[in-house]
């Protein structure tokens, strides 16, 4: 240092000429640092050199490689788009990170505090996800109510009030005309001054259709221009992402913003779709947003998916007001990897989201749900027969919908129809609005329709469904209304409900899957609720007029309230939703949380199980699995069984007609050879063998780690050139002559324990290994000699081929 002091520059010169620092400038800068710092640096250098690890050896692979593997490069990412993550690698990286934090926490109080913050970061993320998801759900609910009513009229006192809110604030609202108040005026009355007559009806009809077309056009335009990933339900893609697939941008900030806005527009347009499924996508976007704030989750794709599983639970929690059902939905339907820790955090996120939504109170009823009902009559064993029949109907409806919708979506993909998504949305919206307006049960929002179908007919109800013939001699409490003969309003409502049922069945098939946010839960529940209410009224009238029949004699006496039509609507809704999605446990929990009907779990269970049995008789896949197959996503469903007697040698690559497997040797491959191999191929990794003659397997190296290691070595290590030999051996390579280039040792990036199977391993076992371990690839050997490789894509193609499907339908790696 003293000898080179003449090269030192003043501190001001070092600042102004920072870009031209030399090695000696840096050394001289250290001289001006206090002695304690010099002693500390000296001690650190001695400690490093005492282990025998020189700086060049660190770069050659004998040090901690993760330090430079995490350095960002513009053209190198951890995983490429539309590729699968390596679950074992991500878990190993998180274990190493946690072990490092635990070791450091014993060194100082500051490191201990940092370790505690790291441990609590997961709960902080869950808190933020729950709060943002609940807030967005409340805003969406309020906006949907207002924009749905905007198609029919406007509130004069405050234009941002919905119909119900407008009449709440009115002092002139009466009990008999609770939906009418001077402050709320329909468009015809506002424009012409007349609320009745053919002219007013036609004008309201025209404006209803016009508003619907405007909302849907704005929705599809925003999706098409700003966020193409904001369309659809999102649950099939969420399931695929949680299984380990990478779809960049699908959970991005733009997708979150556009999905939130267009979801309001799409639901308000009156299309046969719901907001519940897309809310799961919105919640996962929130989870991905907060993951980027913590390196624990942003740098580990496996840990990120634990957060996304909990976010999906929060999405269902605010969609239905069902926190427990949301956790079970994430566990049963969406998640691929769901450890116990994720279960607790999912429960916490769903709880926070429900509290936030309750604080906003978007429904104005001091509850989380719009469908809350209170039934005063128990169910009887004989009613299990119509409940099971409703389950059969739900299974048949699920099969019809899945086959019809998949056929329509496949036609959309293969014809000119797919090139004009805006036109398709406009046409479907126009047809829906024109057919929906004349029928009061299809004109209103689907959520309001379901709420009315679920309600029991008490003395305070003014619905047409409650137009029964009253007995003037009846003297019973208000909340205990006995069965009565149906009046003309009930029969009129039955015809309208029958037409609404046919309309919903047909139009929902063509609506789901368009290029706008579209959920399936509410339309499916509407179909089942309509069918259930019709069956419930039929059973009620049979019990009243034929109370002396054997099936009614024991449990239905004259003048007693023995049949609740609203219960049949609730059971029918559960049956149809189960037939479409194949949910069972989570469906029952969601339904009793949704309605508060805890006493009716057994009828719901009977209908859900029957619906699943009937639907599974025609096909095992639900609507989400069917759309995953339609889009060719690489998803290995843990519920599928592989029973074919094939071996690993039948699936592995390369085949006889294909070029040999791209491999690296342990001590005879140059940097130029490696870079050429990376440039000419798109493989995720390369096996490393002793030599090309022996093909004896040593390990497996990831493409990304190999690329980063070579880039880093070229920048930071002197002497590494294109002709440098890359070594994967344990012994230090010896340079033969002084003129030979510096070798590059990459032993530390080599996975010495890649998962291998023999060529005679049954494919049933291989498929099970890929499912349970989340593998990207598996090497095939015989007596230690490398024969080939099996990737997840190869497994999916083979399974499709065994099921007589097109193996090329698996589009992504």
PDB file of N, CA, C and O in Angstrom, residues 111-155:
ATOM      1  N   UNK A 111     -29.818  -9.152  13.356  1.00  0.00           N
ATOM      2  CA  UNK A 111     -30.126 -10.310  12.514  1.00  0.00           C
ATOM      3  C   UNK A 111     -31.305 -11.094  13.082  1.00  0.00           C
ATOM      4  O   UNK A 111     -32.103 -11.658  12.333  1.00  0.00           O
ATOM      5  N   UNK A 112     -31.434 -11.115  14.424  1.00  0.00           N
ATOM      6  CA  UNK A 112     -32.583 -11.781  15.036  1.00  0.00           C
ATOM      7  C   UNK A 112     -33.881 -11.057  14.669  1.00  0.00           C
ATOM      8  O   UNK A 112     -34.896 -11.688  14.349  1.00  0.00           O
ATOM      9  N   UNK A 113     -33.827  -9.719  14.712  1.00  0.00           N
ATOM     10  CA  UNK A 113     -35.014  -8.941  14.328  1.00  0.00           C
ATOM     11  C   UNK A 113     -35.355  -9.177  12.859  1.00  0.00           C
ATOM     12  O   UNK A 113     -36.524  -9.336  12.496  1.00  0.00           O
ATOM     13  N   UNK A 114     -34.335  -9.230  12.009  1.00  0.00           N
ATOM     14  CA  UNK A 114     -34.572  -9.488  10.584  1.00  0.00           C
ATOM     15  C   UNK A 114     -35.190 -10.865  10.369  1.00  0.00           C
ATOM     16  O   UNK A 114     -36.068 -11.039   9.510  1.00  0.00           O
ATOM     17  N   UNK A 115     -34.749 -11.845  11.149  1.00  0.00           N
ATOM     18  CA  UNK A 115     -35.337 -13.186  11.011  1.00  0.00           C
ATOM     19  C   UNK A 115     -36.790 -13.208  11.455  1.00  0.00           C
ATOM     20  O   UNK A 115     -37.624 -13.889  10.852  1.00  0.00           O
ATOM     21  N   UNK A 116     -37.121 -12.441  12.508  1.00  0.00           N
ATOM     22  CA  UNK A 116     -38.513 -12.360  12.950  1.00  0.00           C
ATOM     23  C   UNK A 116     -39.377 -11.658  11.916  1.00  0.00           C
ATOM     24  O   UNK A 116     -40.515 -12.066  11.654  1.00  0.00           O
ATOM     25  N   UNK A 117     -38.846 -10.603  11.309  1.00  0.00           N
ATOM     26  CA  UNK A 117     -39.590  -9.913  10.253  1.00  0.00           C
ATOM     27  C   UNK A 117     -39.820 -10.832   9.062  1.00  0.00           C
ATOM     28  O   UNK A 117     -40.883 -10.811   8.435  1.00  0.00           O
ATOM     29  N   UNK A 118     -38.822 -11.639   8.753  1.00  0.00           N
ATOM     30  CA  UNK A 118     -38.988 -12.586   7.651  1.00  0.00           C
ATOM     31  C   UNK A 118     -40.060 -13.613   7.975  1.00  0.00           C
ATOM     32  O   UNK A 118     -40.855 -13.990   7.102  1.00  0.00           O
ATOM     33  N   UNK A 119     -40.088 -14.068   9.232  1.00  0.00           N
ATOM     34  CA  UNK A 119     -41.104 -15.055   9.615  1.00  0.00           C
ATOM     35  C   UNK A 119     -42.508 -14.465   9.571  1.00  0.00           C
ATOM     36  O   UNK A 119     -43.475 -15.155   9.234  1.00  0.00           O
ATOM     37  N   UNK A 120     -42.626 -13.171   9.908  1.00  0.00           N
ATOM     38  CA  UNK A 120     -43.939 -12.533   9.944  1.00  0.00           C
ATOM     39  C   UNK A 120     -44.359 -11.961   8.591  1.00  0.00           C
ATOM     40  O   UNK A 120     -45.495 -11.492   8.455  1.00  0.00           O
ATOM     41  N   UNK A 121     -43.459 -11.974   7.623  1.00  0.00           N
ATOM     42  CA  UNK A 121     -43.792 -11.379   6.325  1.00  0.00           C
ATOM     43  C   UNK A 121     -44.965 -12.095   5.662  1.00  0.00           C
ATOM     44  O   UNK A 121     -45.767 -11.475   4.958  1.00  0.00           O
ATOM     45  N   UNK A 122     -45.069 -13.403   5.886  1.00  0.00           N
ATOM     46  CA  UNK A 122     -46.190 -14.140   5.306  1.00  0.00           C
ATOM     47  C   UNK A 122     -47.533 -13.661   5.826  1.00  0.00           C
ATOM     48  O   UNK A 122     -48.492 -13.492   5.066  1.00  0.00           O
ATOM     49  N   UNK A 123     -47.599 -13.412   7.135  1.00  0.00           N
ATOM     50  CA  UNK A 123     -48.858 -12.927   7.713  1.00  0.00           C
ATOM     51  C   UNK A 123     -49.157 -11.495   7.273  1.00  0.00           C
ATOM     52  O   UNK A 123     -50.326 -11.129   7.088  1.00  0.00           O
ATOM     53  N   UNK A 124     -48.115 -10.699   7.084  1.00  0.00           N
ATOM     54  CA  UNK A 124     -48.322  -9.336   6.593  1.00  0.00           C
ATOM     55  C   UNK A 124     -48.892  -9.365   5.176  1.00  0.00           C
ATOM     56  O   UNK A 124     -49.811  -8.609   4.844  1.00  0.00           O
ATOM     57  N   UNK A 125     -48.354 -10.248   4.345  1.00  0.00           N
ATOM     58  CA  UNK A 125     -48.870 -10.381   2.980  1.00  0.00           C
ATOM     59  C   UNK A 125     -50.330 -10.820   3.005  1.00  0.00           C
ATOM     60  O   UNK A 125     -51.167 -10.297   2.253  1.00  0.00           O
ATOM     61  N   UNK A 126     -50.665 -11.770   3.878  1.00  0.00           N
ATOM     62  CA  UNK A 126     -52.053 -12.214   3.972  1.00  0.00           C
ATOM     63  C   UNK A 126     -52.977 -11.078   4.408  1.00  0.00           C
ATOM     64  O   UNK A 126     -54.093 -10.936   3.895  1.00  0.00           O
ATOM     65  N   UNK A 127     -52.498 -10.258   5.345  1.00  0.00           N
ATOM     66  CA  UNK A 127     -53.300  -9.123   5.806  1.00  0.00           C
ATOM     67  C   UNK A 127     -53.555  -8.138   4.668  1.00  0.00           C
ATOM     68  O   UNK A 127     -54.694  -7.684   4.457  1.00  0.00           O
ATOM     69  N   UNK A 128     -52.520  -7.827   3.901  1.00  0.00           N
ATOM     70  CA  UNK A 128     -52.670  -6.883   2.795  1.00  0.00           C
ATOM     71  C   UNK A 128     -53.580  -7.450   1.707  1.00  0.00           C
ATOM     72  O   UNK A 128     -54.416  -6.730   1.142  1.00  0.00           O
ATOM     73  N   UNK A 129     -53.432  -8.738   1.411  1.00  0.00           N
ATOM     74  CA  UNK A 129     -54.285  -9.368   0.394  1.00  0.00           C
ATOM     75  C   UNK A 129     -55.747  -9.318   0.818  1.00  0.00           C
ATOM     76  O   UNK A 129     -56.639  -8.972   0.023  1.00  0.00           O
ATOM     77  N   UNK A 130     -56.007  -9.672   2.072  1.00  0.00           N
ATOM     78  CA  UNK A 130     -57.388  -9.663   2.544  1.00  0.00           C
ATOM     79  C   UNK A 130     -58.006  -8.283   2.499  1.00  0.00           C
ATOM     80  O   UNK A 130     -59.163  -8.114   2.074  1.00  0.00           O
ATOM     81  N   UNK A 131     -57.253  -7.276   2.899  1.00  0.00           N
ATOM     82  CA  UNK A 131     -57.797  -5.917   2.922  1.00  0.00           C
ATOM     83  C   UNK A 131     -58.067  -5.407   1.509  1.00  0.00           C
ATOM     84  O   UNK A 131     -59.138  -4.850   1.233  1.00  0.00           O
ATOM     85  N   UNK A 132     -57.108  -5.596   0.597  1.00  0.00           N
ATOM     86  CA  UNK A 132     -57.308  -5.098  -0.766  1.00  0.00           C
ATOM     87  C   UNK A 132     -58.398  -5.879  -1.491  1.00  0.00           C
ATOM     88  O   UNK A 132     -59.227  -5.292  -2.200  1.00  0.00           O
ATOM     89  N   UNK A 133     -58.437  -7.195  -1.306  1.00  0.00           N
ATOM     90  CA  UNK A 133     -59.458  -8.004  -1.965  1.00  0.00           C
ATOM     91  C   UNK A 133     -60.849  -7.644  -1.461  1.00  0.00           C
ATOM     92  O   UNK A 133     -61.799  -7.496  -2.252  1.00  0.00           O
ATOM     93  N   UNK A 134     -61.010  -7.494  -0.145  1.00  0.00           N
ATOM     94  CA  UNK A 134     -62.305  -7.099   0.395  1.00  0.00           C
ATOM     95  C   UNK A 134     -62.737  -5.726  -0.082  1.00  0.00           C
ATOM     96  O   UNK A 134     -63.919  -5.500  -0.391  1.00  0.00           O
ATOM     97  N   UNK A 135     -61.794  -4.800  -0.166  1.00  0.00           N
ATOM     98  CA  UNK A 135     -62.129  -3.452  -0.642  1.00  0.00           C
ATOM     99  C   UNK A 135     -62.577  -3.476  -2.097  1.00  0.00           C
ATOM    100  O   UNK A 135     -63.591  -2.864  -2.464  1.00  0.00           O
ATOM    101  N   UNK A 136     -61.820  -4.182  -2.946  1.00  0.00           N
ATOM    102  CA  UNK A 136     -62.195  -4.256  -4.358  1.00  0.00           C
ATOM    103  C   UNK A 136     -63.537  -4.947  -4.541  1.00  0.00           C
ATOM    104  O   UNK A 136     -64.354  -4.527  -5.381  1.00  0.00           O
ATOM    105  N   UNK A 137     -63.789  -6.010  -3.765  1.00  0.00           N
ATOM    106  CA  UNK A 137     -65.076  -6.704  -3.884  1.00  0.00           C
ATOM    107  C   UNK A 137     -66.226  -5.783  -3.483  1.00  0.00           C
ATOM    108  O   UNK A 137     -67.291  -5.775  -4.146  1.00  0.00           O
ATOM    109  N   UNK A 138     -66.058  -5.011  -2.406  1.00  0.00           N
ATOM    110  CA  UNK A 138     -67.107  -4.078  -2.009  1.00  0.00           C
ATOM    111  C   UNK A 138     -67.367  -3.009  -3.052  1.00  0.00           C
ATOM    112  O   UNK A 138     -68.522  -2.682  -3.354  1.00  0.00           O
ATOM    113  N   UNK A 139     -66.300  -2.463  -3.633  1.00  0.00           N
ATOM    114  CA  UNK A 139     -66.460  -1.454  -4.681  1.00  0.00           C
ATOM    115  C   UNK A 139     -67.152  -2.051  -5.899  1.00  0.00           C
ATOM    116  O   UNK A 139     -68.039  -1.423  -6.506  1.00  0.00           O
ATOM    117  N   UNK A 140     -66.775  -3.276  -6.267  1.00  0.00           N
ATOM    118  CA  UNK A 140     -67.402  -3.932  -7.422  1.00  0.00           C
ATOM    119  C   UNK A 140     -68.886  -4.162  -7.174  1.00  0.00           C
ATOM    120  O   UNK A 140     -69.727  -3.913  -8.048  1.00  0.00           O
ATOM    121  N   UNK A 141     -69.239  -4.615  -5.980  1.00  0.00           N
ATOM    122  CA  UNK A 141     -70.652  -4.859  -5.665  1.00  0.00           C
ATOM    123  C   UNK A 141     -71.471  -3.573  -5.746  1.00  0.00           C
ATOM    124  O   UNK A 141     -72.568  -3.556  -6.320  1.00  0.00           O
ATOM    125  N   UNK A 142     -70.948  -2.498  -5.183  1.00  0.00           N
ATOM    126  CA  UNK A 142     -71.668  -1.231  -5.215  1.00  0.00           C
ATOM    127  C   UNK A 142     -71.805  -0.706  -6.644  1.00  0.00           C
ATOM    128  O   UNK A 142     -72.872  -0.219  -7.046  1.00  0.00           O
ATOM    129  N   UNK A 143     -70.723  -0.813  -7.417  1.00  0.00           N
ATOM    130  CA  UNK A 143     -70.762  -0.316  -8.793  1.00  0.00           C
ATOM    131  C   UNK A 143     -71.706  -1.142  -9.660  1.00  0.00           C
ATOM    132  O   UNK A 143     -72.422  -0.596 -10.513  1.00  0.00           O
ATOM    133  N   UNK A 144     -71.731  -2.458  -9.442  1.00  0.00           N
ATOM    134  CA  UNK A 144     -72.627  -3.318 -10.231  1.00  0.00           C
ATOM    135  C   UNK A 144     -74.076  -2.990  -9.935  1.00  0.00           C
ATOM    136  O   UNK A 144     -74.918  -2.917 -10.849  1.00  0.00           O
ATOM    137  N   UNK A 145     -74.417  -2.794  -8.666  1.00  0.00           N
ATOM    138  CA  UNK A 145     -75.797  -2.441  -8.317  1.00  0.00           C
ATOM    139  C   UNK A 145     -76.230  -1.144  -9.004  1.00  0.00           C
ATOM    140  O   UNK A 145     -77.330  -1.038  -9.548  1.00  0.00           O
ATOM    141  N   UNK A 146     -75.359  -0.149  -8.966  1.00  0.00           N
ATOM    142  CA  UNK A 146     -75.712   1.137  -9.558  1.00  0.00           C
ATOM    143  C   UNK A 146     -75.847   1.059 -11.081  1.00  0.00           C
ATOM    144  O   UNK A 146     -76.822   1.519 -11.662  1.00  0.00           O
ATOM    145  N   UNK A 147     -74.878   0.409 -11.736  1.00  0.00           N
ATOM    146  CA  UNK A 147     -74.893   0.370 -13.201  1.00  0.00           C
ATOM    147  C   UNK A 147     -75.975  -0.564 -13.729  1.00  0.00           C
ATOM    148  O   UNK A 147     -76.506  -0.346 -14.824  1.00  0.00           O
ATOM    149  N   UNK A 148     -76.319  -1.592 -12.977  1.00  0.00           N
ATOM    150  CA  UNK A 148     -77.427  -2.456 -13.395  1.00  0.00           C
ATOM    151  C   UNK A 148     -78.744  -1.690 -13.381  1.00  0.00           C
ATOM    152  O   UNK A 148     -79.561  -1.810 -14.315  1.00  0.00           O
ATOM    153  N   UNK A 149     -78.972  -0.917 -12.330  1.00  0.00           N
ATOM    154  CA  UNK A 149     -80.200  -0.111 -12.264  1.00  0.00           C
ATOM    155  C   UNK A 149     -80.171   1.049 -13.238  1.00  0.00           C
ATOM    156  O   UNK A 149     -81.225   1.567 -13.624  1.00  0.00           O
ATOM    157  N   UNK A 150     -78.974   1.472 -13.648  1.00  0.00           N
ATOM    158  CA  UNK A 150     -78.872   2.589 -14.582  1.00  0.00           C
ATOM    159  C   UNK A 150     -79.496   2.250 -15.935  1.00  0.00           C
ATOM    160  O   UNK A 150     -79.918   3.154 -16.672  1.00  0.00           O
ATOM    161  N   UNK A 151     -79.582   0.982 -16.266  1.00  0.00           N
ATOM    162  CA  UNK A 151     -80.202   0.600 -17.538  1.00  0.00           C
ATOM    163  C   UNK A 151     -81.697   0.883 -17.553  1.00  0.00           C
ATOM    164  O   UNK A 151     -82.302   1.014 -18.626  1.00  0.00           O
ATOM    165  N   UNK A 152     -82.330   0.979 -16.377  1.00  0.00           N
ATOM    166  CA  UNK A 152     -83.775   1.184 -16.313  1.00  0.00           C
ATOM    167  C   UNK A 152     -84.154   2.597 -15.911  1.00  0.00           C
ATOM    168  O   UNK A 152     -85.235   3.070 -16.269  1.00  0.00           O
ATOM    169  N   UNK A 153     -83.315   3.270 -15.144  1.00  0.00           N
ATOM    170  CA  UNK A 153     -83.676   4.610 -14.714  1.00  0.00           C
ATOM    171  C   UNK A 153     -82.554   5.261 -13.953  1.00  0.00           C
ATOM    172  O   UNK A 153     -81.415   4.765 -13.926  1.00  0.00           O
ATOM    173  N   UNK A 154     -82.857   6.402 -13.301  1.00  0.00           N
ATOM    174  CA  UNK A 154     -81.845   7.161 -12.602  1.00  0.00           C
ATOM    175  C   UNK A 154     -82.480   7.789 -11.364  1.00  0.00           C
ATOM    176  O   UNK A 154     -83.685   8.059 -11.327  1.00  0.00           O
ATOM    177  N   UNK A 155     -81.649   7.991 -10.354  1.00  0.00           N
ATOM    178  CA  UNK A 155     -82.114   8.633  -9.124  1.00  0.00           C
ATOM    179  C   UNK A 155     -81.911  10.139  -9.248  1.00  0.00           C
ATOM    180  O   UNK A 155     -80.787  10.605  -9.495  1.00  0.00           O
TER     181      UNK A 155
END
